[in-house]
mmCIF file of C-alpha atoms in Angstrom:
data_model
loop_
_atom_site.group_PDB
_atom_site.id
_atom_site.type_symbol
_atom_site.label_atom_id
_atom_site.label_comp_id
_atom_site.label_asym_id
_atom_site.label_seq_id
_atom_site.Cartn_x
_atom_site.Cartn_y
_atom_site.Cartn_z
ATOM 1 C CA MET A 225 82.479 39.992 -50.821
ATOM 2 C CA GLU A 226 85.814 39.728 -52.601
ATOM 3 C CA ALA A 227 86.139 43.506 -52.614
ATOM 4 C CA VAL A 228 88.986 43.697 -50.120
ATOM 5 C CA LYS A 229 92.233 41.781 -50.372
ATOM 6 C CA CYS A 230 95.083 42.559 -48.015
ATOM 7 C CA LEU A 231 98.019 41.384 -45.960
ATOM 8 C CA SER A 232 98.489 41.821 -42.226
ATOM 9 C CA GLY A 233 102.273 41.881 -42.287
ATOM 10 C CA GLY A 234 104.740 44.329 -43.740
ATOM 11 C CA ALA A 235 103.240 44.516 -47.216
ATOM 12 C CA SER A 236 99.939 45.507 -48.754
ATOM 13 C CA LEU A 237 97.820 44.416 -51.651
ATOM 14 C CA GLU A 238 95.745 46.627 -53.896
ATOM 15 C CA ALA A 239 92.145 46.879 -52.750
ATOM 16 C CA ASN A 240 89.475 46.003 -55.302
ATOM 17 C CA ALA A 241 88.213 49.542 -55.055
ATOM 18 C CA GLU A 242 85.599 49.380 -57.808
ATOM 19 C CA SER A 243 83.990 46.382 -56.157
ATOM 20 C CA VAL A 244 83.929 48.258 -52.841
ATOM 21 C CA LEU A 245 82.307 51.259 -54.526
ATOM 22 C CA ARG A 246 79.641 49.084 -56.142
ATOM 23 C CA THR A 247 78.939 47.222 -52.918
ATOM 24 C CA ILE A 248 78.514 50.105 -50.503
ATOM 25 C CA THR A 249 76.908 52.750 -52.769
ATOM 26 C CA PRO A 250 73.127 52.587 -52.227
ATOM 27 C CA SER A 251 70.731 52.561 -55.156
ATOM 28 C CA LEU A 252 68.475 55.558 -55.573
ATOM 29 C CA ASP A 253 65.132 54.486 -54.159
ATOM 30 C CA PRO A 254 61.970 56.618 -54.522
ATOM 31 C CA THR A 255 60.601 55.188 -51.269
ATOM 32 C CA ARG A 256 63.409 56.697 -49.190
ATOM 33 C CA HIS A 257 63.076 60.105 -47.570
ATOM 34 C CA LYS A 258 65.393 63.076 -47.173
ATOM 35 C CA GLY A 259 68.286 62.305 -44.902
ATOM 36 C CA GLN A 260 68.489 58.546 -45.340
ATOM 37 C CA ALA A 261 71.385 58.812 -47.786
ATOM 38 C CA GLY A 262 73.461 60.685 -45.234
ATOM 39 C CA LYS A 263 73.699 63.834 -43.139
ATOM 40 C CA ILE A 264 77.259 65.117 -42.893
ATOM 41 C CA ALA A 265 78.640 67.869 -40.653
ATOM 42 C CA VAL A 266 81.891 69.681 -41.457
ATOM 43 C CA ILE A 267 83.592 71.423 -38.517
ATOM 44 C CA GLY A 268 85.826 74.048 -40.085
ATOM 45 C CA GLY A 269 86.017 77.454 -41.663
ATOM 46 C CA CYS A 270 87.549 80.617 -40.201
ATOM 47 C CA ARG A 271 88.209 84.088 -41.563
ATOM 48 C CA GLU A 272 91.376 82.960 -43.397
ATOM 49 C CA TYR A 273 90.065 79.670 -44.780
ATOM 50 C CA THR A 274 86.664 79.332 -46.417
ATOM 51 C CA GLY A 275 87.378 77.180 -49.473
ATOM 52 C CA ALA A 276 88.314 73.952 -47.687
ATOM 53 C CA PRO A 277 85.059 73.464 -45.726
ATOM 54 C CA TYR A 278 83.092 74.298 -48.865
ATOM 55 C CA PHE A 279 84.999 71.759 -50.967
ATOM 56 C CA ALA A 280 84.467 69.032 -48.352
ATOM 57 C CA ALA A 281 80.792 69.773 -47.767
ATOM 58 C CA ILE A 282 79.801 70.180 -51.405
ATOM 59 C CA SER A 283 81.706 67.000 -52.349
ATOM 60 C CA ALA A 284 79.603 65.070 -49.853
ATOM 61 C CA LEU A 285 76.458 66.345 -51.581
ATOM 62 C CA LYS A 286 77.791 65.686 -55.088
ATOM 63 C CA ILE A 287 78.487 62.068 -54.176
ATOM 64 C CA GLY A 288 74.988 61.530 -52.863
ATOM 65 C CA ALA A 289 74.578 62.651 -49.248
ATOM 66 C CA ASP A 290 71.231 64.345 -48.681
ATOM 67 C CA LEU A 291 72.302 67.112 -46.299
ATOM 68 C CA SER A 292 75.624 68.808 -45.659
ATOM 69 C CA HIS A 293 76.208 71.188 -42.736
ATOM 70 C CA VAL A 294 79.161 73.476 -42.018
ATOM 71 C CA PHE A 295 79.936 74.710 -38.501
ATOM 72 C CA CYS A 296 82.294 77.672 -38.781
ATOM 73 C CA THR A 297 83.118 81.116 -37.408
ATOM 74 C CA GLU A 298 80.916 84.104 -38.117
ATOM 75 C CA GLY A 299 83.638 85.599 -40.288
ATOM 76 C CA ALA A 300 83.551 82.577 -42.600
ATOM 77 C CA ALA A 301 79.819 81.914 -42.668
ATOM 78 C CA THR A 302 78.665 84.558 -45.153
ATOM 79 C CA VAL A 303 81.472 83.676 -47.546
ATOM 80 C CA ILE A 304 80.705 79.949 -47.432
ATOM 81 C CA LYS A 305 76.974 80.602 -47.846
ATOM 82 C CA SER A 306 77.725 82.673 -50.935
ATOM 83 C CA TYR A 307 79.462 79.702 -52.560
ATOM 84 C CA SER A 308 76.324 77.579 -52.554
ATOM 85 C CA PRO A 309 72.759 77.705 -51.202
ATOM 86 C CA GLU A 310 72.882 73.900 -50.901
ATOM 87 C CA LEU A 311 74.904 74.017 -47.682
ATOM 88 C CA ILE A 312 73.471 74.566 -44.210
ATOM 89 C CA VAL A 313 75.889 76.939 -42.485
ATOM 90 C CA HIS A 314 76.076 77.472 -38.710
ATOM 91 C CA PRO A 315 78.248 80.458 -37.606
ATOM 92 C CA ILE A 316 78.718 79.263 -34.010
ATOM 93 C CA LEU A 317 82.513 78.979 -33.601
ATOM 94 C CA GLU A 318 84.606 81.779 -32.104
ATOM 95 C CA GLU A 319 88.254 82.784 -32.464
ATOM 96 C CA SER A 320 90.405 84.413 -29.795
ATOM 97 C CA TYR A 321 90.659 87.779 -31.557
ATOM 98 C CA ASN A 322 86.876 88.117 -31.375
ATOM 99 C CA ILE A 323 86.754 87.671 -27.592
ATOM 100 C CA SER A 324 90.050 89.313 -26.622
ATOM 101 C CA GLY A 325 88.377 91.477 -23.983
ATOM 102 C CA VAL A 326 86.517 88.623 -22.312
ATOM 103 C CA ASN A 327 87.744 87.199 -18.982
ATOM 104 C CA ASP A 328 88.231 83.483 -18.300
ATOM 105 C CA GLU A 329 84.757 83.002 -16.857
ATOM 106 C CA GLY A 330 83.229 84.700 -19.877
ATOM 107 C CA LYS A 331 85.221 82.468 -22.206
ATOM 108 C CA ARG A 332 83.963 79.392 -20.374
ATOM 109 C CA ASP A 333 80.401 80.629 -20.852
ATOM 110 C CA ILE A 334 81.019 81.156 -24.579
ATOM 111 C CA SER A 335 82.490 77.659 -24.853
ATOM 112 C CA LYS A 336 79.449 76.164 -23.112
ATOM 113 C CA LYS A 337 77.137 78.072 -25.436
ATOM 114 C CA ILE A 338 78.972 76.768 -28.519
ATOM 115 C CA LEU A 339 78.779 73.190 -27.263
ATOM 116 C CA SER A 340 75.113 73.585 -26.359
ATOM 117 C CA GLU A 341 74.322 74.914 -29.824
ATOM 118 C CA PHE A 342 76.123 71.989 -31.469
ATOM 119 C CA ASP A 343 74.367 69.504 -29.186
ATOM 120 C CA LYS A 344 71.052 70.559 -30.698
ATOM 121 C CA TRP A 345 72.198 69.034 -33.994
ATOM 122 C CA MET A 346 74.462 66.184 -32.915
ATOM 123 C CA GLU A 347 71.952 63.332 -33.040
ATOM 124 C CA ARG A 348 71.039 64.195 -36.631
ATOM 125 C CA PHE A 349 74.489 63.564 -38.073
ATOM 126 C CA ASP A 350 75.744 60.327 -39.594
ATOM 127 C CA CYS A 351 79.360 61.481 -39.694
ATOM 128 C CA LEU A 352 81.469 64.399 -38.486
ATOM 129 C CA LEU A 353 84.351 65.792 -40.549
ATOM 130 C CA VAL A 354 86.726 67.857 -38.438
ATOM 131 C CA GLY A 355 89.459 70.087 -39.808
ATOM 132 C CA PRO A 356 88.985 71.584 -43.297
ATOM 133 C CA GLY A 357 89.807 75.287 -42.960
ATOM 134 C CA LEU A 358 89.657 75.060 -39.175
ATOM 135 C CA GLY A 359 92.747 77.130 -38.458
ATOM 136 C CA ARG A 360 94.832 76.863 -35.299
ATOM 137 C CA ASP A 361 93.323 79.442 -32.999
ATOM 138 C CA PRO A 362 93.715 78.116 -29.416
ATOM 139 C CA PHE A 363 90.213 78.973 -28.210
ATOM 140 C CA LEU A 364 88.580 77.593 -31.344
ATOM 141 C CA LEU A 365 90.565 74.343 -31.072
ATOM 142 C CA GLU A 366 89.605 73.987 -27.418
ATOM 143 C CA CYS A 367 85.924 74.217 -28.358
ATOM 144 C CA VAL A 368 86.336 71.740 -31.216
ATOM 145 C CA SER A 369 88.026 69.300 -28.818
ATOM 146 C CA LYS A 370 84.865 69.351 -26.704
ATOM 147 C CA ILE A 371 82.704 68.825 -29.782
ATOM 148 C CA MET A 372 84.805 65.799 -30.769
ATOM 149 C CA THR A 373 84.534 64.373 -27.259
ATOM 150 C CA ARG A 374 80.769 64.786 -27.342
ATOM 151 C CA ALA A 375 80.556 63.153 -30.792
ATOM 152 C CA ARG A 376 82.603 60.224 -29.540
ATOM 153 C CA GLN A 377 80.310 59.808 -26.539
ATOM 154 C CA SER A 378 77.397 59.652 -29.011
ATOM 155 C CA ASN A 379 79.176 57.095 -31.247
ATOM 156 C CA VAL A 380 79.172 59.435 -34.229
ATOM 157 C CA PRO A 381 81.938 58.557 -36.742
ATOM 158 C CA ILE A 382 84.643 61.215 -37.024
ATOM 159 C CA VAL A 383 86.894 61.892 -40.037
ATOM 160 C CA VAL A 384 89.859 64.136 -39.206
ATOM 161 C CA ASP A 385 91.752 66.141 -41.815
ATOM 162 C CA GLY A 386 93.738 69.366 -42.186
ATOM 163 C CA ASP A 387 94.016 71.411 -39.009
ATOM 164 C CA GLY A 388 91.971 68.764 -37.236
ATOM 165 C CA LEU A 389 95.083 66.588 -37.525
ATOM 166 C CA PHE A 390 97.138 69.346 -35.894
ATOM 167 C CA LEU A 391 94.675 69.238 -33.000
ATOM 168 C CA VAL A 392 94.668 65.446 -32.761
ATOM 169 C CA THR A 393 98.457 65.151 -32.994
ATOM 170 C CA ASN A 394 98.746 67.351 -29.919
ATOM 171 C CA SER A 395 95.800 65.698 -28.133
ATOM 172 C CA ILE A 396 95.874 62.097 -29.337
ATOM 173 C CA GLU A 397 93.439 61.055 -26.597
ATOM 174 C CA LEU A 398 90.652 62.664 -28.625
ATOM 175 C CA VAL A 399 90.663 59.672 -30.993
ATOM 176 C CA SER A 400 92.751 57.034 -29.234
ATOM 177 C CA GLY A 401 90.889 53.727 -29.180
ATOM 178 C CA TYR A 402 87.896 55.122 -31.079
ATOM 179 C CA ARG A 403 87.256 52.621 -33.876
ATOM 180 C CA LEU A 404 84.859 54.992 -35.670
ATOM 181 C CA ALA A 405 87.603 57.580 -36.243
ATOM 182 C CA VAL A 406 89.527 58.070 -39.494
ATOM 183 C CA LEU A 407 92.683 60.158 -39.898
ATOM 184 C CA THR A 408 93.643 61.319 -43.418
ATOM 185 C CA PRO A 409 97.176 62.785 -43.182
ATOM 186 C CA ASN A 410 99.276 64.064 -46.064
ATOM 187 C CA VAL A 411 103.050 63.571 -46.025
ATOM 188 C CA ASN A 412 103.800 66.347 -43.519
ATOM 189 C CA GLU A 413 100.843 65.576 -41.254
ATOM 190 C CA TYR A 414 101.833 61.916 -41.252
ATOM 191 C CA LYS A 415 105.405 62.824 -40.346
ATOM 192 C CA ARG A 416 104.205 64.778 -37.310
ATOM 193 C CA LEU A 417 101.920 61.924 -36.243
ATOM 194 C CA VAL A 418 104.742 59.370 -36.435
ATOM 195 C CA GLN A 419 107.094 61.614 -34.474
ATOM 196 C CA LYS A 420 104.481 62.280 -31.793
ATOM 197 C CA VAL A 421 103.056 58.766 -31.416
ATOM 198 C CA LEU A 422 105.966 56.471 -32.308
ATOM 199 C CA GLY A 423 108.737 58.836 -31.223
ATOM 200 C CA CYS A 424 110.780 58.433 -34.400
ATOM 201 C CA ASP A 425 111.125 59.749 -37.924
ATOM 202 C CA VAL A 426 109.235 58.266 -40.871
ATOM 203 C CA ASN A 427 110.865 55.109 -42.227
ATOM 204 C CA ASP A 428 110.320 54.966 -45.982
ATOM 205 C CA GLN A 429 111.848 51.491 -46.068
ATOM 206 C CA ASN A 430 109.045 50.063 -43.923
ATOM 207 C CA THR A 431 105.989 52.089 -44.890
ATOM 208 C CA HIS A 432 103.449 49.318 -44.326
ATOM 209 C CA GLY A 433 104.826 48.049 -41.037
ATOM 210 C CA GLU A 434 105.129 51.587 -39.746
ATOM 211 C CA LEU A 435 101.529 52.395 -40.692
ATOM 212 C CA LEU A 436 100.335 49.249 -38.914
ATOM 213 C CA SER A 437 102.280 50.210 -35.794
ATOM 214 C CA LEU A 438 100.972 53.767 -35.844
ATOM 215 C CA SER A 439 97.358 52.647 -36.103
ATOM 216 C CA LYS A 440 97.789 50.050 -33.362
ATOM 217 C CA GLN A 441 99.469 52.564 -31.080
ATOM 218 C CA ILE A 442 96.464 54.899 -31.409
ATOM 219 C CA GLY A 443 94.091 52.039 -30.588
ATOM 220 C CA ASN A 444 93.363 50.715 -34.087
ATOM 221 C CA VAL A 445 92.120 54.014 -35.434
ATOM 222 C CA THR A 446 91.917 53.848 -39.236
ATOM 223 C CA ILE A 447 94.562 55.908 -41.030
ATOM 224 C CA LEU A 448 94.540 56.843 -44.695
ATOM 225 C CA ARG A 449 98.079 57.897 -45.567
ATOM 226 C CA LYS A 450 97.840 60.001 -48.718
ATOM 227 C CA GLY A 451 100.522 59.640 -51.375
ATOM 228 C CA LYS A 452 101.291 58.306 -54.836
ATOM 229 C CA SER A 453 99.449 55.240 -53.611
ATOM 230 C CA ASP A 454 97.064 55.807 -50.727
ATOM 231 C CA LEU A 455 97.777 53.388 -47.886
ATOM 232 C CA ILE A 456 94.989 52.453 -45.481
ATOM 233 C CA SER A 457 95.235 50.566 -42.197
ATOM 234 C CA ASP A 458 93.136 49.905 -39.117
ATOM 235 C CA GLY A 459 96.045 48.269 -37.315
ATOM 236 C CA GLU A 460 95.031 44.811 -38.532
ATOM 237 C CA LYS A 461 96.014 45.039 -42.169
ATOM 238 C CA VAL A 462 97.321 47.413 -44.819
ATOM 239 C CA GLN A 463 95.563 48.065 -48.111
ATOM 240 C CA SER A 464 96.445 50.362 -50.958
ATOM 241 C CA VAL A 465 94.615 52.290 -53.661
ATOM 242 C CA SER A 466 96.873 53.031 -56.622
ATOM 243 C CA ILE A 467 94.369 53.953 -59.340
ATOM 244 C CA TYR A 468 95.981 56.647 -61.463
ATOM 245 C CA GLY A 469 94.477 60.068 -60.856
ATOM 246 C CA SER A 470 95.973 63.276 -62.180
ATOM 247 C CA PRO A 471 99.447 64.846 -62.309
ATOM 248 C CA ARG A 472 97.798 68.149 -61.406
ATOM 249 C CA ARG A 473 98.200 68.720 -57.666
ATOM 250 C CA CYS A 474 95.995 71.768 -57.091
ATOM 251 C CA GLY A 475 95.052 72.513 -53.494
ATOM 252 C CA GLY A 476 91.739 71.264 -52.188
ATOM 253 C CA GLN A 477 91.839 67.646 -53.334
ATOM 254 C CA GLY A 478 92.330 66.477 -49.752
ATOM 255 C CA ASP A 479 89.086 68.239 -48.849
ATOM 256 C CA ILE A 480 87.258 66.328 -51.582
ATOM 257 C CA LEU A 481 88.741 63.125 -50.188
ATOM 258 C CA SER A 482 87.732 63.773 -46.591
ATOM 259 C CA GLY A 483 84.194 64.764 -47.595
ATOM 260 C CA SER A 484 83.944 61.616 -49.702
ATOM 261 C CA VAL A 485 85.260 59.350 -46.940
ATOM 262 C CA ALA A 486 82.657 60.764 -44.548
ATOM 263 C CA VAL A 487 79.806 59.769 -46.887
ATOM 264 C CA PHE A 488 81.196 56.369 -47.836
ATOM 265 C CA LEU A 489 81.913 55.535 -44.186
ATOM 266 C CA PHE A 490 78.229 56.041 -43.395
ATOM 267 C CA TRP A 491 77.155 53.992 -46.418
ATOM 268 C CA ALA A 492 79.577 51.215 -45.448
ATOM 269 C CA ARG A 493 78.088 51.106 -41.944
ATOM 270 C CA GLN A 494 74.649 50.744 -43.500
ATOM 271 C CA CYS A 495 75.972 47.866 -45.599
ATOM 272 C CA ASN A 496 77.403 46.177 -42.530
ATOM 273 C CA SER A 497 74.071 46.519 -40.740
ATOM 274 C CA ALA A 498 72.388 44.855 -43.708
ATOM 275 C CA ALA A 499 75.041 42.138 -43.617
ATOM 276 C CA GLU A 500 74.199 41.347 -40.010
ATOM 277 C CA ARG A 501 70.580 40.878 -41.011
ATOM 278 C CA GLU A 502 71.110 39.054 -44.277
ATOM 279 C CA SER A 503 74.569 37.477 -43.934
ATOM 280 C CA THR A 504 75.334 38.292 -47.578
ATOM 281 C CA ILE A 505 77.875 41.097 -47.193
ATOM 282 C CA SER A 506 81.322 40.730 -45.680
ATOM 283 C CA ARG A 507 81.649 42.460 -42.323
ATOM 284 C CA THR A 508 84.741 44.438 -43.235
ATOM 285 C CA ASN A 509 85.623 47.428 -41.072
ATOM 286 C CA PRO A 510 83.397 50.228 -42.463
ATOM 287 C CA THR A 511 86.038 52.884 -41.808
ATOM 288 C CA VAL A 512 88.426 50.980 -44.088
ATOM 289 C CA LEU A 513 85.773 50.552 -46.776
ATOM 290 C CA GLY A 514 84.982 54.260 -46.593
ATOM 291 C CA CYS A 515 88.636 55.134 -47.123
ATOM 292 C CA ILE A 516 89.013 52.768 -50.070
ATOM 293 C CA ALA A 517 85.915 54.139 -51.754
ATOM 294 C CA GLY A 518 86.791 57.790 -51.135
ATOM 295 C CA SER A 519 90.333 57.377 -52.386
ATOM 296 C CA ALA A 520 89.278 55.548 -55.540
ATOM 297 C CA LEU A 521 86.510 57.985 -56.449
ATOM 298 C CA LEU A 522 88.722 61.056 -56.016
ATOM 299 C CA ARG A 523 91.381 59.537 -58.252
ATOM 300 C CA LYS A 524 88.872 58.628 -60.954
ATOM 301 C CA ALA A 525 87.248 62.073 -60.861
ATOM 302 C CA ALA A 526 90.658 63.772 -60.975
ATOM 303 C CA ALA A 527 91.633 61.710 -64.025
ATOM 304 C CA LEU A 528 88.406 62.594 -65.803
ATOM 305 C CA ALA A 529 88.746 66.296 -64.971
ATOM 306 C CA PHE A 530 92.361 66.329 -66.174
ATOM 307 C CA GLU A 531 91.323 64.675 -69.411
ATOM 308 C CA HIS A 532 89.167 67.736 -70.130
ATOM 309 C CA LYS A 533 91.063 70.580 -68.471
ATOM 310 C CA LYS A 534 94.708 69.437 -68.535
ATOM 311 C CA ARG A 535 97.034 71.901 -66.799
ATOM 312 C CA SER A 536 94.202 74.266 -65.872
ATOM 313 C CA THR A 537 92.382 71.617 -63.806
ATOM 314 C CA LEU A 538 91.106 73.014 -60.504
ATOM 315 C CA THR A 539 89.473 71.402 -57.491
ATOM 316 C CA THR A 540 86.076 72.675 -58.631
ATOM 317 C CA ASP A 541 86.551 70.784 -61.910
ATOM 318 C CA ILE A 542 87.236 67.552 -60.031
ATOM 319 C CA ILE A 543 84.143 68.061 -57.868
ATOM 320 C CA GLU A 544 82.000 68.407 -60.980
ATOM 321 C CA HIS A 545 83.159 64.961 -62.139
ATOM 322 C CA LEU A 546 82.457 63.102 -58.887
ATOM 323 C CA GLY A 547 78.918 62.085 -59.829
ATOM 324 C CA GLN A 548 79.857 60.977 -63.320
ATOM 325 C CA SER A 549 82.788 58.932 -61.990
ATOM 326 C CA LEU A 550 80.643 57.189 -59.399
ATOM 327 C CA GLU A 551 77.835 56.551 -61.881
ATOM 328 C CA ALA A 552 80.300 54.845 -64.257
ATOM 329 C CA ILE A 553 81.102 52.313 -61.517
ATOM 330 C CA SER A 554 77.837 52.079 -59.601
ATOM 331 C CA PRO A 555 74.778 53.104 -61.665
ATOM 332 C CA ALA A 556 72.105 54.933 -59.692
ATOM 333 C CA SER A 557 69.522 52.201 -60.089
#
């Protein structure tokens, strides 16, 4: 597959994103059953933030995943359910304010109960997305850390975005050395990661070399650095996606991206499994392929939405153009 072209030094080459999209997107097959196109779980959603987990979860469905779950707090669950009946919402997470009168032993029991409830579903998921609308409540983050550890033990891919990156930056061991993890930082999240892991400020004169070093230092975890051009590295090489999207920078586009990467990562792993059997598909790192595909599709959908809505373009408009943008590149059959 000539879909991926890159350099391993201090520069990057543009990925052939459309070829990647065509290669890893499965055809619609009437012989397949529910769930085979992907089961995604979003860990996020608290009383302040309900839009982000919805955007991520519904984007996964719009692209082609069969099932999309959201694990959130009780205060967020009813709101998220009201957005769409398509999502499976689990109100199992707790925030500190809700258990303020509980002693330490009681809190440990609540934490165990949350983990036990999530364990009932773990084996069903093809990818975990941690962070959209998660918030920074200490007790909630402690529980999510345990969920991430359990997912890693089960070899479930993990995409980390939003407040999940706040958690990971302060507890880098959660993803360090885990090759099925993807981090999707924006400019400020990336700055904090560089300062924490590399112990220096961001060097805009050596963006590619710095990204390589950051990924290597975390154990070759794949990083998608969002920007004018999205830069992607697994510590071995740097690739970029520079397809023009939209000048409209409404909030929520990062949630579309992370939900998309979660689906494409799973599809890329399926492609790699087929490659091992048939020796016809390049065995490129599936986390990298997932990032390339997610980045390209978001940009194409944003461009199409902007063409119709101009300045009034919202995240919901972009979501509605995901299917059409993917179909233009990779027809359903």
